[in-house]
Amino acid sequence: MEAQVLFDTLKGKFGDAVVELQGEGCSPAFVVVAPASVQEIARFLRDDPALSFDSLMCLSGVDYKEKFAVAYHLHSMKHRHAIGMKAFLPRETPSLPTVDDVWPAANFHEREAFDLFGIVFEGSKDLRRILLPEDWEGHPLRKDYKYPDFYHGIKV
Amino acid sequence: MSPDPAHGQPPGPGPPPAAPLAHGSAPSPGLGPEAHVMVGNADLFVNWSRKSSLWYLLFATACCGIELMQAGASRYDMDRFGAVFRATPRQSDLMLVAGTITHKMADRVKRLYDQMPEPKYVISMGSCANTGGPFYKDSYCVVKGVDLLIPVDVYIPGCPPRPEALIDGIMSLQKIIMRKKNFGAKA
Amino acid sequence: MTIRTDALPTQEMTINMGPQHPSTHGVLRVILTTDGEVVTRAVPDMGYLHRGLEKIGERVTYAQYMPFTDRLDYLAAMNCNCAWAWTVEKLAKIEVPARAEYLRVIVCELNRISSHLIAFGSYTADMGAFTPFLYAIRERERVNDLFEMLCGNRLTYNYARVGGVSGDAPPGFLEKTKEFLDYFEPKLDEYNNLISYNKIFVHRLANVAVIPAEEAVAYGLTGPNLRGSGVPFDLRKDEPYSVYPKFDFKVCVGTGERGTLGDCFDRYMVRINEMRESVKIVRQAVAQIPDGPVRAKVPRLFKPPVGEAYFRSECPRGETGIYLISDGTVNPLRLKIRTGSFVTMNIFEKVTRGLMIADVVAVIGSFDIILPEIDR
Ligand code: SF4
């Protein structure tokens, strides 16, 4: 399915929650959505028979310096098409609803985004640090992260 | 130890025999012509047995671990040097740190080392274990060398070191072991 | 089997497995809660090898990142090298000479063989049969020799480049490759006779940790783990990249031949069969490889245009997808690597519930996880 057609479908259904289509230079193209309605839209994308995006390929946190984003890469096993979905978040309070009940695959990705960016996924069934130790300070993939000098007395 | 002369076992670390018994010279009563007798000091014997059965802890954290595995398998066959792998630190003499050590892993390394019985040796295999390797500059969570955590006897450079280099490292360690003084005034 | 709990009540135990454990394929830690021998919960704890590869990616240039992709999955370094090259080429729309693409496919498939060999060998070793491991390493050493001939290293190859490969195949490489294939193909039957259909081995794997197809898709499994559940999805066929469309090969799927579709045995068998397909691909590639240059002109300090690309390729452990964002400078703005093993671990807790402790090892081995892919 063409990204433009998909965008129009979503726009017709969700109105202002669907912000724009980010196609220039992006492959696959991204549908930018409002963070608050991520879960609704995700469920629609999965359940609509014409779309049926049944697999979440990748979920990544991104730090665009002035704001954060969460990017979802979706793929449909049935129709063999792919699309991206993106939600921009403010730097100060990066939080959005979880999608792990839509795609169970999301859980580990969300934990990783939480661990490395500090993005909070509300309603997640298990949101803990996944890669770094529990008592690690800060979120290393943020652009303003300062490398610590010592961790448990060992030079970093 | 009660020697069974027919099987020519080497003498234990007890007092060495008074007079050297050359093979073929007039045997003392009880020792048949088949007897093989080795003469040396106790240090030699102890060190020789230690160096010939270096059981190493299979501590493969990253890429170097694969080379370690291959060195222990078909082609390179490290068993020839008496080095066989053990899965538990409590049965090993040698800790072969093969791979990257992260800060999350650091206290486990220390704990594993503490669990090993004395005498214990450590070989640091690969650049990561030596210094942090390719992650030295840009990584926030790699320990810059395992020697910050535990004492190291032999460093093997390479990313990853070839199995030949690993075997060379083990032989260097064997040399180190042979130089050790276990008995005597300073022991 | 029903377990009587009324007669002799037992207490739940918490058992720690790893991070130093011979059967967790690295530094995976699993916290098991067990009731006697039955696992009630197995929570994976990862990150013991988290080296910050994604952060490093933001601090080095595109070309400098190539050696780090070796360390992403050291059992299949060629595949990761090429995945990175393909991603950057997709982002910057670089044309790659045909010979380079053929060489990439050859090395990727050879590496798939050597990676599946380790999967096979270590899996059988986990299941208590050490001999097949030695057989597997014997063959793997020959692949290593080929790679050594090509790029001088046995494990971390750093062979691909943005725009091609680092050098043409040395004289004799293609012939040696053919020799290897002729030598290797009959060995697969040897493995099957040696262990695959061994009764004890089958009993350990069949009907253990069954993953139905829908669940596998929902949890995002890819690669042999997905195909083991009977889903014929292979990126080389379904989203063809490079020169894969030119080759004729089959997508191997699980058939449930010894138990239920999607059990450990199916996942194991998919790998064995895939090696045969890889042999086929390499044969065709060696026969068809054209002459010509192996590297396009790409400046050293190369700046791709502003943009974002997601490229996924079929690595031995599933799909490796790289999401790359460029802001037009020499360093990437963000680089996220989605790996097969990381996603696979997500389903681990679900499938291990109710198994025996010994089966947990069987599950870990059947997923063929590798820790740097999980932790990055
Ligand atoms: S030294 Fe190189 S090969 Fe060894 S663990 Fe480190 S990165 Fe991997």
PDB file of N, CA and C and ligand atoms in Angstrom, chain B residues 62-64 98-100 125-128 134-135 158-161, chain C residues 51 71 155-156, ligand 1:
ATOM      1  N   ALA B  62      32.798 -12.800  25.107  1.00  0.00           N
ATOM      2  CA  ALA B  62      32.513 -12.196  23.807  1.00  0.00           C
ATOM      3  C   ALA B  62      33.298 -12.896  22.709  1.00  0.00           C
ATOM      4  N   CYS B  63      33.570 -12.137  21.657  1.00  0.00           N
ATOM      5  CA  CYS B  63      34.136 -12.705  20.433  1.00  0.00           C
ATOM      6  C   CYS B  63      35.340 -13.589  20.708  1.00  0.00           C
ATOM      7  N   CYS B  64      36.235 -13.143  21.596  1.00  0.00           N
ATOM      8  CA  CYS B  64      37.432 -13.921  21.868  1.00  0.00           C
ATOM      9  C   CYS B  64      37.070 -15.310  22.352  1.00  0.00           C
ATOM     10  N   ALA B  98      38.240 -14.224  28.297  1.00  0.00           N
ATOM     11  CA  ALA B  98      38.199 -14.065  26.848  1.00  0.00           C
ATOM     12  C   ALA B  98      37.034 -13.186  26.493  1.00  0.00           C
ATOM     13  N   GLY B  99      37.291 -11.924  26.341  1.00  0.00           N
ATOM     14  CA  GLY B  99      36.218 -11.056  25.875  1.00  0.00           C
ATOM     15  C   GLY B  99      36.053  -9.795  26.685  1.00  0.00           C
ATOM     16  N   THR B 100      35.073  -9.022  26.253  1.00  0.00           N
ATOM     17  CA  THR B 100      34.809  -7.729  26.855  1.00  0.00           C
ATOM     18  C   THR B 100      34.231  -7.901  28.257  1.00  0.00           C
ATOM     19  N   MET B 125      42.848 -12.520  27.639  1.00  0.00           N
ATOM     20  CA  MET B 125      42.934 -12.813  26.213  1.00  0.00           C
ATOM     21  C   MET B 125      42.231 -11.728  25.417  1.00  0.00           C
ATOM     22  N   GLY B 126      42.965 -11.107  24.545  1.00  0.00           N
ATOM     23  CA  GLY B 126      42.351 -10.138  23.649  1.00  0.00           C
ATOM     24  C   GLY B 126      42.424  -8.715  24.162  1.00  0.00           C
ATOM     25  N   SER B 127      42.324  -7.795  23.235  1.00  0.00           N
ATOM     26  CA  SER B 127      42.466  -6.387  23.573  1.00  0.00           C
ATOM     27  C   SER B 127      41.435  -5.926  24.578  1.00  0.00           C
ATOM     28  N   CYS B 128      40.231  -6.459  24.485  1.00  0.00           N
ATOM     29  CA  CYS B 128      39.184  -6.008  25.395  1.00  0.00           C
ATOM     30  C   CYS B 128      39.559  -6.297  26.835  1.00  0.00           C
ATOM     31  N   PRO B 134      38.659  -2.130  21.300  1.00  0.00           N
ATOM     32  CA  PRO B 134      38.024  -1.157  20.399  1.00  0.00           C
ATOM     33  C   PRO B 134      37.027  -0.260  21.109  1.00  0.00           C
ATOM     34  N   PHE B 135      36.650  -0.640  22.338  1.00  0.00           N
ATOM     35  CA  PHE B 135      35.635   0.140  23.050  1.00  0.00           C
ATOM     36  C   PHE B 135      36.268   1.112  24.030  1.00  0.00           C
ATOM     37  N   GLY B 158      45.632  -8.913  20.608  1.00  0.00           N
ATOM     38  CA  GLY B 158      44.937  -9.346  19.401  1.00  0.00           C
ATOM     39  C   GLY B 158      43.458  -9.138  19.537  1.00  0.00           C
ATOM     40  N   CYS B 159      42.813  -9.000  18.426  1.00  0.00           N
ATOM     41  CA  CYS B 159      41.370  -8.738  18.474  1.00  0.00           C
ATOM     42  C   CYS B 159      40.695  -9.513  17.370  1.00  0.00           C
ATOM     43  N   PRO B 160      40.436 -10.746  17.524  1.00  0.00           N
ATOM     44  CA  PRO B 160      40.819 -11.636  18.623  1.00  0.00           C
ATOM     45  C   PRO B 160      42.205 -12.232  18.364  1.00  0.00           C
ATOM     46  N   PRO B 161      42.874 -12.696  19.410  1.00  0.00           N
ATOM     47  CA  PRO B 161      44.131 -13.404  19.199  1.00  0.00           C
ATOM     48  C   PRO B 161      43.859 -14.712  18.472  1.00  0.00           C
TER      49      PRO B 161
ATOM     50  N   ARG C  51      27.868  -3.082  25.281  1.00  0.00           N
ATOM     51  CA  ARG C  51      29.088  -2.323  25.036  1.00  0.00           C
ATOM     52  C   ARG C  51      28.792  -0.956  24.447  1.00  0.00           C
ATOM     53  N   ARG C  71      31.670  -6.979  15.648  1.00  0.00           N
ATOM     54  CA  ARG C  71      31.494  -7.362  17.047  1.00  0.00           C
ATOM     55  C   ARG C  71      30.033  -7.418  17.437  1.00  0.00           C
ATOM     56  N   LEU C 155      37.905 -14.226  12.435  1.00  0.00           N
ATOM     57  CA  LEU C 155      36.645 -14.049  13.156  1.00  0.00           C
ATOM     58  C   LEU C 155      36.018 -12.683  12.888  1.00  0.00           C
ATOM     59  N   THR C 156      36.811 -11.666  12.958  1.00  0.00           N
ATOM     60  CA  THR C 156      36.296 -10.318  12.750  1.00  0.00           C
ATOM     61  C   THR C 156      36.862  -9.849  11.420  1.00  0.00           C
TER      62      THR C 156
HETATM   63  S1  SF4 D   1      39.366  -8.120  21.828  1.00  0.00           S
HETATM   64 FE1  SF4 D   1      38.227  -7.913  19.921  1.00  0.00          FE
HETATM   65  S2  SF4 D   1      37.620  -9.994  19.423  1.00  0.00           S
HETATM   66 FE2  SF4 D   1      38.182  -9.980  21.588  1.00  0.00          FE
HETATM   67  S3  SF4 D   1      36.311  -9.616  22.716  1.00  0.00           S
HETATM   68 FE3  SF4 D   1      37.259  -7.647  22.346  1.00  0.00          FE
HETATM   69  S4  SF4 D   1      36.325  -6.923  20.456  1.00  0.00           S
HETATM   70 FE4  SF4 D   1      35.930  -9.101  20.584  1.00  0.00          FE
END
